[in-house]
CSV table of C-alpha atoms in Angstrom, one decimal:
chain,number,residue,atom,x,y,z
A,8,UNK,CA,0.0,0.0,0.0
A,9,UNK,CA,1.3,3.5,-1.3
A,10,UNK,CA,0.8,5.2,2.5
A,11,UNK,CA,1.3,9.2,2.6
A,12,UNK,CA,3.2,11.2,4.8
A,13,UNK,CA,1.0,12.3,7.1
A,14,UNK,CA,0.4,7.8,7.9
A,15,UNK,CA,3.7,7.9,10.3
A,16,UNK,CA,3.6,3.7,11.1
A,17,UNK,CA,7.0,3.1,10.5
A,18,UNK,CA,7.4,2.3,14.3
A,19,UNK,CA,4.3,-0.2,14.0
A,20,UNK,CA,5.0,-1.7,10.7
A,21,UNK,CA,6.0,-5.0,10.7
A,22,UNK,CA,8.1,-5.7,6.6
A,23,UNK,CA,5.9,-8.9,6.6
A,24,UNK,CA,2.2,-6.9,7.0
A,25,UNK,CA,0.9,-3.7,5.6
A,26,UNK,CA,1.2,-0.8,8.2
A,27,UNK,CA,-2.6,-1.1,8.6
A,28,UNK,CA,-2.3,-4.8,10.2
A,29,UNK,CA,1.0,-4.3,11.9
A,30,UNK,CA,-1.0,-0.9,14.1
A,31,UNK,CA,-4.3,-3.4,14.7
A,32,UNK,CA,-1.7,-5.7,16.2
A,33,UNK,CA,-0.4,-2.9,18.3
A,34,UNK,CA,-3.8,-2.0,19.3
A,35,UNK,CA,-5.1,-4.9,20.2
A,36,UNK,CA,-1.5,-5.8,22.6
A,37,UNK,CA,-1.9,-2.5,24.0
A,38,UNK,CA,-5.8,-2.8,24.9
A,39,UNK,CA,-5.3,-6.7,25.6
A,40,UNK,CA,-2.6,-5.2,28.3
A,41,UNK,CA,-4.8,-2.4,29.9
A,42,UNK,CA,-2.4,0.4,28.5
A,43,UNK,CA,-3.4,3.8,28.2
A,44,UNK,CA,-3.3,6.8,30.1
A,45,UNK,CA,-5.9,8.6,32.0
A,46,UNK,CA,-8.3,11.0,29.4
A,47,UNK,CA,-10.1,14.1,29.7
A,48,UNK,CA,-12.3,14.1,27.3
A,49,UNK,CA,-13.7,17.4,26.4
A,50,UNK,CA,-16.8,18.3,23.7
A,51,UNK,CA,-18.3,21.7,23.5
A,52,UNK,CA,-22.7,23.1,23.3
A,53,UNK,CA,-24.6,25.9,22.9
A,54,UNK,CA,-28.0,26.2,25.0
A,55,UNK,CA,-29.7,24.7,21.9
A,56,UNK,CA,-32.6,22.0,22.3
A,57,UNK,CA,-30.8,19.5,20.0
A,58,UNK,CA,-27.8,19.0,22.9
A,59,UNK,CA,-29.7,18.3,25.3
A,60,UNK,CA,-30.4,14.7,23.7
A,61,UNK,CA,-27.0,15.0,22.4
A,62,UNK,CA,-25.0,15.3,25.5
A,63,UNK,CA,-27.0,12.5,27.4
A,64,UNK,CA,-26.2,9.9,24.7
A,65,UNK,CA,-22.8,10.9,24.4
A,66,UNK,CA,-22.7,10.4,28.7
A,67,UNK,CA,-24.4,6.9,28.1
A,68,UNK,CA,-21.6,5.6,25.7
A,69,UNK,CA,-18.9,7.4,27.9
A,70,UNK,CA,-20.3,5.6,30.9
A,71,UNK,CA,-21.0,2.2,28.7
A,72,UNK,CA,-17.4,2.4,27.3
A,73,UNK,CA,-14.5,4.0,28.6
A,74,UNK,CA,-12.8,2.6,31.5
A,75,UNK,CA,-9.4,3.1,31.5
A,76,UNK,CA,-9.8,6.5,30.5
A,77,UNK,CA,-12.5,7.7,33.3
A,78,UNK,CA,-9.4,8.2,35.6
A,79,UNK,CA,-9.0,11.2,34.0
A,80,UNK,CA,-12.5,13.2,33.1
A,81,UNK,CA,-14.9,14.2,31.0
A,82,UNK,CA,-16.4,17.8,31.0
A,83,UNK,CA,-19.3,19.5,28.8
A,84,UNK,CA,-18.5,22.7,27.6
A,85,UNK,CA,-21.4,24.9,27.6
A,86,UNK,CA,-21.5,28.1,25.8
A,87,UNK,CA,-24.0,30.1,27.3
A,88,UNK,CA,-24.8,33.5,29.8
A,89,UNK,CA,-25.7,30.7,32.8
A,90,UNK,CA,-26.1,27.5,33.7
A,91,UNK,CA,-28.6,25.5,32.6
A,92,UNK,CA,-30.3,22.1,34.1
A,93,UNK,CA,-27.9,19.7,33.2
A,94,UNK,CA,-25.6,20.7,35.5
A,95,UNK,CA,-25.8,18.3,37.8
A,96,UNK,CA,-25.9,15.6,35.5
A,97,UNK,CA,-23.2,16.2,33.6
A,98,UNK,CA,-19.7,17.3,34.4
A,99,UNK,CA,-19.8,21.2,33.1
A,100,UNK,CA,-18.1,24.0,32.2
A,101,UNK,CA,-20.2,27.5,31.5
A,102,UNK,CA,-18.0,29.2,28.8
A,103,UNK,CA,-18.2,32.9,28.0
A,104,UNK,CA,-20.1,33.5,24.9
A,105,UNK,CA,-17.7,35.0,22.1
A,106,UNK,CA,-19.7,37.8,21.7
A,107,UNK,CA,-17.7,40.0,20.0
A,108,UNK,CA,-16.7,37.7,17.9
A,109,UNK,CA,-20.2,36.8,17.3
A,110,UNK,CA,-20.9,40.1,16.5
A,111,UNK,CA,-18.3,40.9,14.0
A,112,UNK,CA,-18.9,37.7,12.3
A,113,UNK,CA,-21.7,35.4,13.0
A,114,UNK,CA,-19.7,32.1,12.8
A,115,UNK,CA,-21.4,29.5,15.2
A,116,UNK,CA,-18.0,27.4,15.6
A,117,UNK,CA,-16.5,30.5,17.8
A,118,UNK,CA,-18.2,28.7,20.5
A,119,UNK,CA,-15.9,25.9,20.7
A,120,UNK,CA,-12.5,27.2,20.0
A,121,UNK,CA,-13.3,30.0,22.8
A,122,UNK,CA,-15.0,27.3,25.1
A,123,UNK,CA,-11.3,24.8,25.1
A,124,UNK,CA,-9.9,28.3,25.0
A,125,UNK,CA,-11.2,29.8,28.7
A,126,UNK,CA,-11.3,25.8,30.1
A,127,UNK,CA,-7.5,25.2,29.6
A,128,UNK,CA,-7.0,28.6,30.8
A,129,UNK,CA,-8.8,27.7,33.8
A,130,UNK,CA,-7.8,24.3,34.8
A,131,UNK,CA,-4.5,23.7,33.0
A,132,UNK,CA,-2.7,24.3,36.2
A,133,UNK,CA,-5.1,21.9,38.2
A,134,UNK,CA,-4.6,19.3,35.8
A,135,UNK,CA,-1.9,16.5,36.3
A,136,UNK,CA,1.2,16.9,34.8
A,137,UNK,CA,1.3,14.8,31.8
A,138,UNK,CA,-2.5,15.3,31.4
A,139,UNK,CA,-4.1,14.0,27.7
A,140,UNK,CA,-6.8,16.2,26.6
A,141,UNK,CA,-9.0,14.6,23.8
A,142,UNK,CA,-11.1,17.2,21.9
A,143,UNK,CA,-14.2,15.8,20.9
A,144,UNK,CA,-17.4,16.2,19.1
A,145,UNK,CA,-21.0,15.8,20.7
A,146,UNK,CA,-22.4,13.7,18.0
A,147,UNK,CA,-19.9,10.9,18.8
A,148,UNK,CA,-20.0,7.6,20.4
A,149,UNK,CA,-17.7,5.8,22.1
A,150,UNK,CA,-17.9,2.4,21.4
A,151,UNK,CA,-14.9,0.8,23.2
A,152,UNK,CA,-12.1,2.9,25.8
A,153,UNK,CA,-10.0,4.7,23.9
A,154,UNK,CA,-7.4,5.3,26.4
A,155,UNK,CA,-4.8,2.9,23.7
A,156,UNK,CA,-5.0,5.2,21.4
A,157,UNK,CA,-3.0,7.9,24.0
A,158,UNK,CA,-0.4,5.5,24.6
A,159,UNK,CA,2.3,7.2,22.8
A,160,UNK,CA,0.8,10.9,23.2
A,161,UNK,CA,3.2,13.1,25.4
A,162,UNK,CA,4.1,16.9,25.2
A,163,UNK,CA,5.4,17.6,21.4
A,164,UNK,CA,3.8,14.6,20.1
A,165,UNK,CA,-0.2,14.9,19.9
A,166,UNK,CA,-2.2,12.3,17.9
A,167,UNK,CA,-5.2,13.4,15.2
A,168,UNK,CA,-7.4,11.9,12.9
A,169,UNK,CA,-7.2,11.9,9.7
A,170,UNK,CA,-9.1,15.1,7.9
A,171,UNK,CA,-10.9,15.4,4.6
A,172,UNK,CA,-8.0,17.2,2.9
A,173,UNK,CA,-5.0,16.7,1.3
A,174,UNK,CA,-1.7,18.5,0.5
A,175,UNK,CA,-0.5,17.4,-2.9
A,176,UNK,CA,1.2,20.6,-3.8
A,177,UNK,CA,-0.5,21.1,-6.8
A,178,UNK,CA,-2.9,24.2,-6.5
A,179,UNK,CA,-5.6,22.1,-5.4
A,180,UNK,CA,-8.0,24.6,-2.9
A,181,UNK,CA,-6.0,22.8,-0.2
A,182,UNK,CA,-2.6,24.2,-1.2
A,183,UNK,CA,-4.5,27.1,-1.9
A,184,UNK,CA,-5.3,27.5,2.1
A,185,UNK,CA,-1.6,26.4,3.0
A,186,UNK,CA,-0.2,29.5,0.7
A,187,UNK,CA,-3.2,32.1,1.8
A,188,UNK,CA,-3.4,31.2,5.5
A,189,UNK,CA,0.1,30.0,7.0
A,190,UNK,CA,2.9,32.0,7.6
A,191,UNK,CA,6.0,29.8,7.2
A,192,UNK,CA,4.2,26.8,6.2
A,193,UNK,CA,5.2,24.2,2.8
A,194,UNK,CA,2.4,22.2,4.1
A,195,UNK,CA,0.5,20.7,7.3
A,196,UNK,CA,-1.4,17.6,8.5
A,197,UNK,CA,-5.0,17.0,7.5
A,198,UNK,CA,-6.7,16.6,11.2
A,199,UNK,CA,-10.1,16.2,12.3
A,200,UNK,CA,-11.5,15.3,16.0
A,201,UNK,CA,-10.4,13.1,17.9
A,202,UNK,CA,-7.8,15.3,18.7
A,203,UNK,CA,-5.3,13.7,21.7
A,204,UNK,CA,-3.0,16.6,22.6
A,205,UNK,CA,-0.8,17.5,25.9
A,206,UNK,CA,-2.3,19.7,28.5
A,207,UNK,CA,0.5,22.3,27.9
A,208,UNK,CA,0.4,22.2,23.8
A,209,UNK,CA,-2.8,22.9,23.9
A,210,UNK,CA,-2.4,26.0,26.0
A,211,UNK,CA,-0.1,27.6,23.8
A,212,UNK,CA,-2.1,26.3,20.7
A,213,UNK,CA,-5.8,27.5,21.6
A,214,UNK,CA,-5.1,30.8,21.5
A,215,UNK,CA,-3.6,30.6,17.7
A,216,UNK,CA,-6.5,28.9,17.0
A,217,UNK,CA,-8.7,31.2,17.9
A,218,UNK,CA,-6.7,33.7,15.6
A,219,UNK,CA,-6.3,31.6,12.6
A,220,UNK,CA,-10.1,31.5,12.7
A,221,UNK,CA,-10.7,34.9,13.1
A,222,UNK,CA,-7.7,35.6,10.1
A,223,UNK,CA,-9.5,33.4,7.7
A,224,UNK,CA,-13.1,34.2,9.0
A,225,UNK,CA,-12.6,38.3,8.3
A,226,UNK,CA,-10.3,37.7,5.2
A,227,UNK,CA,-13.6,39.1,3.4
A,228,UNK,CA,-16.2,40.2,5.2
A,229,UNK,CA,-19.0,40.2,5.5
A,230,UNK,CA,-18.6,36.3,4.4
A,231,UNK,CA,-21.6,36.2,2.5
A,232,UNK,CA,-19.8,37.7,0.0
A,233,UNK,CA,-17.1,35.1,-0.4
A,234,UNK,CA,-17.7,33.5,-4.3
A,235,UNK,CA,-14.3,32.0,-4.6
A,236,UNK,CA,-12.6,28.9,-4.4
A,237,UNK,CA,-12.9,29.2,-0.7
A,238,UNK,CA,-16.7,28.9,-0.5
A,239,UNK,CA,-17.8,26.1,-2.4
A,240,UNK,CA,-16.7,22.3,-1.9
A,241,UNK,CA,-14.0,20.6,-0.9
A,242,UNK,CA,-13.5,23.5,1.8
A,243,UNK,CA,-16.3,24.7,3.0
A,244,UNK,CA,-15.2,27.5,4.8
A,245,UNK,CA,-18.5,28.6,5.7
A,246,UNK,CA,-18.5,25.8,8.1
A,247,UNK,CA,-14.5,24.3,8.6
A,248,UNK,CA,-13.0,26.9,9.1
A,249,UNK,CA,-12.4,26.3,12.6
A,250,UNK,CA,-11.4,22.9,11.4
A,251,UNK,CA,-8.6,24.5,9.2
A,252,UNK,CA,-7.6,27.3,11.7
A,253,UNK,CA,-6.5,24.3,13.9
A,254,UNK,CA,-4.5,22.3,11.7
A,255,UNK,CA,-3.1,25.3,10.1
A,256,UNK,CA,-2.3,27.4,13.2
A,257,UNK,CA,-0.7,23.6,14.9
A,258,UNK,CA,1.9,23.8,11.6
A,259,UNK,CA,2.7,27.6,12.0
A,260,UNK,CA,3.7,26.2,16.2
A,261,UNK,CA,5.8,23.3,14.5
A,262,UNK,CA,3.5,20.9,15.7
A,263,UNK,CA,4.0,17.5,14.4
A,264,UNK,CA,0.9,15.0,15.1
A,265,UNK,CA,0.6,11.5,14.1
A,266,UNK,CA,-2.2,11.1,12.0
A,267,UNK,CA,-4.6,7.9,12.0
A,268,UNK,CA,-7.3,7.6,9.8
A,269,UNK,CA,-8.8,4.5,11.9
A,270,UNK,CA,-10.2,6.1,14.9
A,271,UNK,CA,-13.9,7.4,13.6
A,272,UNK,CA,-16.5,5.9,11.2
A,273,UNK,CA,-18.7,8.2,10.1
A,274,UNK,CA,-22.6,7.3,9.5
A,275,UNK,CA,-23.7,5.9,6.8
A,276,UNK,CA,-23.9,2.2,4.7
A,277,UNK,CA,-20.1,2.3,5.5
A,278,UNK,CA,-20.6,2.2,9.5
A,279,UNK,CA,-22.0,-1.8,9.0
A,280,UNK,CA,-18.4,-2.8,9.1
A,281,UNK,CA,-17.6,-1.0,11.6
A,282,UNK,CA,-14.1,-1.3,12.5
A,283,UNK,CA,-13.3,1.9,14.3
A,284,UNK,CA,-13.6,2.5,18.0
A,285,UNK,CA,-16.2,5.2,17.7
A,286,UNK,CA,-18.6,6.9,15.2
A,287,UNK,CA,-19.0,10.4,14.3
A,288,UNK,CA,-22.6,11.3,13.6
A,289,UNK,CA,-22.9,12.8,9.5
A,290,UNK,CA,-25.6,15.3,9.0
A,291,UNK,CA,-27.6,13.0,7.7
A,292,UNK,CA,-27.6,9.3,8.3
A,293,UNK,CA,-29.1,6.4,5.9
A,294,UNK,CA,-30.9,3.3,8.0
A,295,UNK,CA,-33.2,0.7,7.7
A,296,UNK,CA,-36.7,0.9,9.7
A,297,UNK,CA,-39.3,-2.2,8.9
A,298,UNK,CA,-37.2,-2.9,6.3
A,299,UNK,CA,-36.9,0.5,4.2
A,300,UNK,CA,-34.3,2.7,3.9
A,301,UNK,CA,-34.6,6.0,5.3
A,302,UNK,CA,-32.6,9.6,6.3
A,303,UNK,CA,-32.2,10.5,10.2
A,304,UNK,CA,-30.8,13.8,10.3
A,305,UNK,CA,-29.5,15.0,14.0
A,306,UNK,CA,-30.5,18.3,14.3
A,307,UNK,CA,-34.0,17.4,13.7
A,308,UNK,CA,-36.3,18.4,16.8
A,309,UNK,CA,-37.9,15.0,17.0
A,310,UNK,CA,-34.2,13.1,16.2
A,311,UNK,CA,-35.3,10.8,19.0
């Protein structure tokens, strides 16, 4: 198999197996041997109807799944002016709305970046030394503990999935955004949540995230008026760019991830061989009810 760069196996790789057998060997010693460290697990809400159902089935499959990694913690991180009535049910965090953000540029995703942004602020002191923060979505379930995957995460060396991009460095709109948006750059990883990252690297890196967002979100304002490469697919900058300001501003701090592309299924006829240790939610999902196929969608008010 013709692996890419951004695949780094060669510690895993066994010359008699492809890369992807020889790291499902490793897995499976690692979780057969109770290795891991302990997680915190972070995902970040707004006050919006929709994660309310959203939040208690991601708790369920935390509480179904993870064992290992529950000696760290998991915390919810709530965007909003108060608290709300999950509180007590839920390990949470009340966030600071980004308000001026907000206000300059209506861009929902603010709310997360500024959320891991004013909770590692806050508790990255009370945190253990080598603490292993994993960055999470809400519309994910755990399926099994994914405390193996951490084994080899430590300050300098953070783990990420692998993204819908690629660098190719031939003009594609992905290059496009490595020439446009980062300073110093020949190229970067292509991450997506799960992100696995030291407590410390993610101090310093939240607050160029939150910058690399705002660089690309006010490149043109107001962004409605974007008609370029940049608005239209693959990119999607209407939505990812958060996604992009991450892995853009981690290249511009020199950081160097490993980059799996094994850890998340997402939804669809794909996710009935299943193989990954969790799933990641799509828009919309295909199923089967009484026999016929039909589309779930998770933002729907009656998704349950």
């Amino acid at each position: 198999h013709d692996w890419s760069p951004w695949n780094l196996l060669s510690n895993a790789c066994d010359p008699h197996r492809t890369c992807r057998a020889a790291l499902k060997k490793q897995d499976a010693e690692r979780k057969a041997k109770g290795l891991g460290p302990p997680l915190h697990l972070l995902f970040s809400v707004t006050a919006m109807e929709k994660f309310e159902w959203e939040s208690r089935f991601f708790m369920y499959w935390y509480n179904t799944s993870q064992t290992l990694s529950k000696r760290g913690s998991v915390t919810r991180l709530l965007t909003a002016a108060h608290e709300d009535h999950l509180m007590d049910e839920i390990p949470t965090f009340v966030a600071e709305p980004p308000t001026e953000d907000m206000n300059r540029d209506s861009y929902v995703p603010y709310n997360k970046i500024t959320s891991i942004l004013q909770w590692i602020n806050a508790k990255h002191d009370e945190l253990p030394e080598d603490a292993i923060v994993v960055i999470l979505d809400v519309d994910v379930v755990l399926l099994e503990d994914i405390a193996y995957l951490a084994v080899d995460v430590k300050r300098g060396h953070p783990l990420g999935t692998k993204g819908f991009m690629s660098f190719s460095n031939d003009d594609s709109p992905y290059d496009r955004m490595i020439t446009r948006y980062c300073k110093g750059c020949k190229t970067a990883e292509p991450l997506a949540v799960p992100y696995f990252i030291h407590k410390t690297d993610l101090l310093e890196l939240a607050p160029r995230w939150l910058e690399k967002c705002r660089e690309i979100r006010t490149d043109t304002l107001p962004w409605s008026s974007v008609t370029d490469w940049r608005a239209y697919k693959p990119l999607q900058l209407s939505w990812t760019a958060e996604q992009w300001a991450f892995l853009l501003a981690a290249a511009e701090m020199g950081l160097k991830f490993d980059v799996r592309e094994d850890t998340s299924a997402f939804t669809g006829c794909g996710v009935l061989e299943l193989d990954e240790p969790m799933i990641h939610f799509s828009d919309w999902t295909k199923g089967i009810k009484n026999g016929q196929e039909f589309k779930w969608s998770k933002g729907m008010p009656n998704a349950l």
